[in-house]
Amino acid sequence: MDLLTGFIAFIDKERLFTRDQSMLLAVSGGVDSVVMAHLFKAAGFNFSIAHCNFQLRGEESLRDEAFVEDLAASLQVPFHQVRFDTTAHTASHRVSIQVAARQLRYEWLEQTRVTAACNYIVTAHHMQDSAETVLMNLSKGTGIAGLHGILPKQGHLVRPLLFAQKADIQAYATEHHIAFVEDSSNITVKYTRNFFRHKVIPVIQEAYPGVVANIAGSITRFREAEILYAQSVETHIKRLVEQKGNMYMIPVLKLQKTVPLQTVAWEIFRQYGCSPAQLPQVLELLDSSSGKLVETGTHRIIRDRQWLLITPLAEEEAPVIVIEKDRTAVAMAGGLLKLKTSARKDTTTIPAAAHIACLDKHALQYPLILRKWKQGDYFYPLGMRKKKKLSRFFIDQKLSLPRKENTWVLESAKRIVWIVGLRIDDRFKITDQTKELLTIEWETL
Amino acid sequence: MDLLTGFIAFIDKERLFTRDQSMLLAVSGGVDSVVMAHLFKAAGFNFSIAHCNFQLRGEESLRDEAFVEDLAASLQVPFHQVRFDTTAHTASHRVSIQVAARQLRYEWLEQTRVTAACNYIVTAHHMQDSAETVLMNLSKGTGIAGLHGILPKQGHLVRPLLFAQKADIQAYATEHHIAFVEDSSNITVKYTRNFFRHKVIPVIQEAYPGVVANIAGSITRFREAEILYAQSVETHIKRLVEQKGNMYMIPVLKLQKTVPLQTVAWEIFRQYGCSPAQLPQVLELLDSSSGKLVETGTHRIIRDRQWLLITPLAEEEAPVIVIEKDRTAVAMAGGLLKLKTSARKDTTTIPAAAHIACLDKHALQYPLILRKWKQGDYFYPLGMRKKKKLSRFFIDQKLSLPRKENTWVLESAKRIVWIVGLRIDDRFKITDQTKELLTIEWETL
């Protein structure tokens, strides 16, 4: 089967997207992403190309940028690009170059996907990337979820080259005389991954030349095993956990007899804020006297005669913070907001990071109100014309329970302006008419 | 926690054996098995020591044998030993030195366990052996069962050092001034394992120094995940497979809708002789017309309107082969028997391999009868005084269904003499009174 046929079959089998949807391809200019763009063209899919210039390699970065721009032109598809001050981000966020590049890249891609009204971001991860992930997870210790490798579809990301071996991608480029630049996407690759790619896998290949394909085949089975695992966990939870109002009850005797105890207990208690380090303490409650308890970040687990009772930690009086027009900083539980007003110039670029809100100041009515989100809240997510419930938005964002519970919203005249750190409201975005900007940066503490 | 405490805790936690049971320790003379023997002594357990001399390294093999004999004497425990003609076995069975050594070793250990009335054979596999197994399985491709590593308990084998790191074992030897020889057990170690031990793991350790312990920790979670997997498979099978007499019925629509289909289908159809290569053909029946069928080695799977029907292949007329006194070879389905009569001498050694039956000729009544086993059959397994049903014996031996169905038994005057290739009957074994031997060798074809 040639690469193009395999590519279309994989998209179909994994239901990655349909022909009427529009895709945003992350293209570095390296062989993988360039071949991917050519495959999209050959298949007749609807797509745009996005390129990040991390400005880390001077002339070479500019060369790559120009190369990808030309590629988009020759394939006759829209082109989006951005230049990051990666070094500054590294310093201001105290993260490594790799982490900075990944953060900037995915934040900007998501923002671009929304503003360009694309359905999915597409990356060129292939079979070996996925095999590397599994080997690395295993080497640093993992559970069954660490064995599914890189997923073909995850939120708004799809990876239609996961079926392909690196060698097949390279062969396709040669056969079709496809030009590419040296793979600059390696900037976003961690040191450890490169170490596995260049030092570990070649050694294993001496004993098992087919190791990459072998692991990829195993991943397919592990993914199905993970589904069966989840089904079984669900059955245990239904059997063990009883809900009464906002309290959950687990019969001690039934839990004690559960096989396998450790994993089932972990899958239950993690939902109530239990950390792996706390699990042994929670399990000790099975042999404790009434009244003993363990507190997680979000819940209290109490031994009460033949039951474990799980109750949410008493919530503090819901805090409301009023922000007057001249305020420049606001401290609250979990973080700090920094506010800055500036005039809009033609050269103004809108920061892409989700932790920065860039708002049209004249659309706002003061004072602004900062509060925790509550059920029933809704907003118009940036790039969308329809309103959306926050509860629904959190599900799409796959927020964990504690993360969700601690989310703040910024309000102006009873309208939500910003889900702090996640997404601004479309009604307050910068437009061509905007004269003055309010930029708010959220720093988690 | 020191090694001895960890050792006792691990035996307790994994319920490997109890203090009133008697253990047969496989001791090569290397640091792992010698430290294990010292730990058994220090813990006050009841044990014997067994040593295999593979006669592959001349003087050195003799040195190791003498060393282990002295160790047994100094620990004041019974000593069993054997010398193998490993090279001859390699030639006659056309297997590698490693495979020959492993076959000879486990067959003899099991025979010795039975005759010495021990409960379990004990080997000195440690944490790194188990981590190597998982990495090797992953590299050659595996399912979830390939991730549980070396099991602490399996049939009549226990491995109480799996909790320990190699370095801890070596430190214990140093601290307690325990002498040992260079680890000759490596003879039974495959080339690939040595490759992973000396070439792959040290490289990974450069990136993840804790890789061995990390994999070992993951194995604990994978084992529990495997239990949850099995529970879920069981639920699907109950939901999907209906038994009517000796026929099994699966509703096509229900199977088609099953998630995850591939794995659940595999777990169902493997029970009816389906091979991995046949599974796609069986799944094609879901989209076929009535009357289409797939034949496995043991069953017929037929599409019949909205059902898949599974029926056993029509059995051939049960064959019975009569063996007269002067017969020297018998060919039958699956193999060949070679018979040889000889006088018993003082120097006669009884072959340990399960594929050779060594019988007291005068206990036999001719003609002998060779037939397939049937429900209701029982015998007195070598080393036991109580009779045992064959169906029970097969469960203990963990025979696969096809292997079980193809098992022959040798009968003398309606009494079972030998479960061919598996175990002789205690009533026909060689004793001090035996004058003439009948040796029967089973060659599978």
PDB file of C-alpha atoms in Angstrom, chain B residues 24-29 49-57 60-62 64-66 68-69 79-86 100-110 112 121 184-185 187-188 352:
ATOM      1  CA  LEU B  24      13.583 -26.847  46.388  1.00  0.00           C
ATOM      2  CA  LEU B  25      16.093 -24.076  45.625  1.00  0.00           C
ATOM      3  CA  ALA B  26      17.754 -24.002  42.203  1.00  0.00           C
ATOM      4  CA  VAL B  27      21.283 -22.848  43.041  1.00  0.00           C
ATOM      5  CA  SER B  28      23.868 -22.263  40.316  1.00  0.00           C
ATOM      6  CA  GLY B  29      26.517 -20.961  42.691  1.00  0.00           C
ATOM      7  CA  ILE B  49      19.313 -27.250  47.333  1.00  0.00           C
ATOM      8  CA  ALA B  50      19.417 -28.486  43.736  1.00  0.00           C
ATOM      9  CA  HIS B  51      22.269 -27.934  41.298  1.00  0.00           C
ATOM     10  CA  CYS B  52      22.481 -28.683  37.589  1.00  0.00           C
ATOM     11  CA  ASN B  53      25.854 -29.307  36.027  1.00  0.00           C
ATOM     12  CA  PHE B  54      25.492 -28.682  32.299  1.00  0.00           C
ATOM     13  CA  GLN B  55      29.056 -29.939  31.719  1.00  0.00           C
ATOM     14  CA  LEU B  56      29.766 -27.165  29.281  1.00  0.00           C
ATOM     15  CA  ARG B  57      32.761 -25.545  30.949  1.00  0.00           C
ATOM     16  CA  GLU B  60      34.765 -24.764  35.987  1.00  0.00           C
ATOM     17  CA  SER B  61      31.506 -26.733  35.901  1.00  0.00           C
ATOM     18  CA  LEU B  62      32.978 -29.192  38.401  1.00  0.00           C
ATOM     19  CA  ASP B  64      30.654 -24.848  40.690  1.00  0.00           C
ATOM     20  CA  GLU B  65      29.125 -28.240  41.460  1.00  0.00           C
ATOM     21  CA  ALA B  66      31.545 -28.806  44.350  1.00  0.00           C
ATOM     22  CA  VAL B  68      27.184 -25.700  45.756  1.00  0.00           C
ATOM     23  CA  GLU B  69      27.543 -29.120  47.391  1.00  0.00           C
ATOM     24  CA  PHE B  79      21.518 -31.568  48.257  1.00  0.00           C
ATOM     25  CA  HIS B  80      20.353 -32.832  44.851  1.00  0.00           C
ATOM     26  CA  GLN B  81      22.467 -32.697  41.775  1.00  0.00           C
ATOM     27  CA  VAL B  82      22.531 -33.853  38.200  1.00  0.00           C
ATOM     28  CA  ARG B  83      24.988 -33.829  35.308  1.00  0.00           C
ATOM     29  CA  PHE B  84      23.556 -33.241  31.844  1.00  0.00           C
ATOM     30  CA  ASP B  85      25.011 -34.109  28.499  1.00  0.00           C
ATOM     31  CA  THR B  86      23.811 -30.728  27.247  1.00  0.00           C
ATOM     32  CA  ALA B 100      18.611 -27.261  25.813  1.00  0.00           C
ATOM     33  CA  ALA B 101      19.896 -26.064  29.194  1.00  0.00           C
ATOM     34  CA  ARG B 102      16.529 -24.572  30.120  1.00  0.00           C
ATOM     35  CA  GLN B 103      14.576 -27.674  29.064  1.00  0.00           C
ATOM     36  CA  LEU B 104      16.881 -30.047  30.921  1.00  0.00           C
ATOM     37  CA  ARG B 105      16.974 -27.836  33.989  1.00  0.00           C
ATOM     38  CA  TYR B 106      13.226 -27.346  34.429  1.00  0.00           C
ATOM     39  CA  GLU B 107      12.370 -30.953  33.640  1.00  0.00           C
ATOM     40  CA  TRP B 108      14.871 -32.249  36.156  1.00  0.00           C
ATOM     41  CA  LEU B 109      13.899 -29.698  38.805  1.00  0.00           C
ATOM     42  CA  GLU B 110      10.234 -30.667  38.478  1.00  0.00           C
ATOM     43  CA  THR B 112      13.253 -33.733  41.715  1.00  0.00           C
ATOM     44  CA  ILE B 121      10.848 -24.962  43.004  1.00  0.00           C
ATOM     45  CA  SER B 184      27.032 -19.808  35.695  1.00  0.00           C
ATOM     46  CA  SER B 185      23.248 -19.513  35.470  1.00  0.00           C
ATOM     47  CA  ILE B 187      24.169 -20.437  30.438  1.00  0.00           C
ATOM     48  CA  THR B 188      20.397 -20.679  30.605  1.00  0.00           C
ATOM     49  CA  ALA B 352      14.449 -36.789  34.002  1.00  0.00           C
TER      50      ALA B 352
END
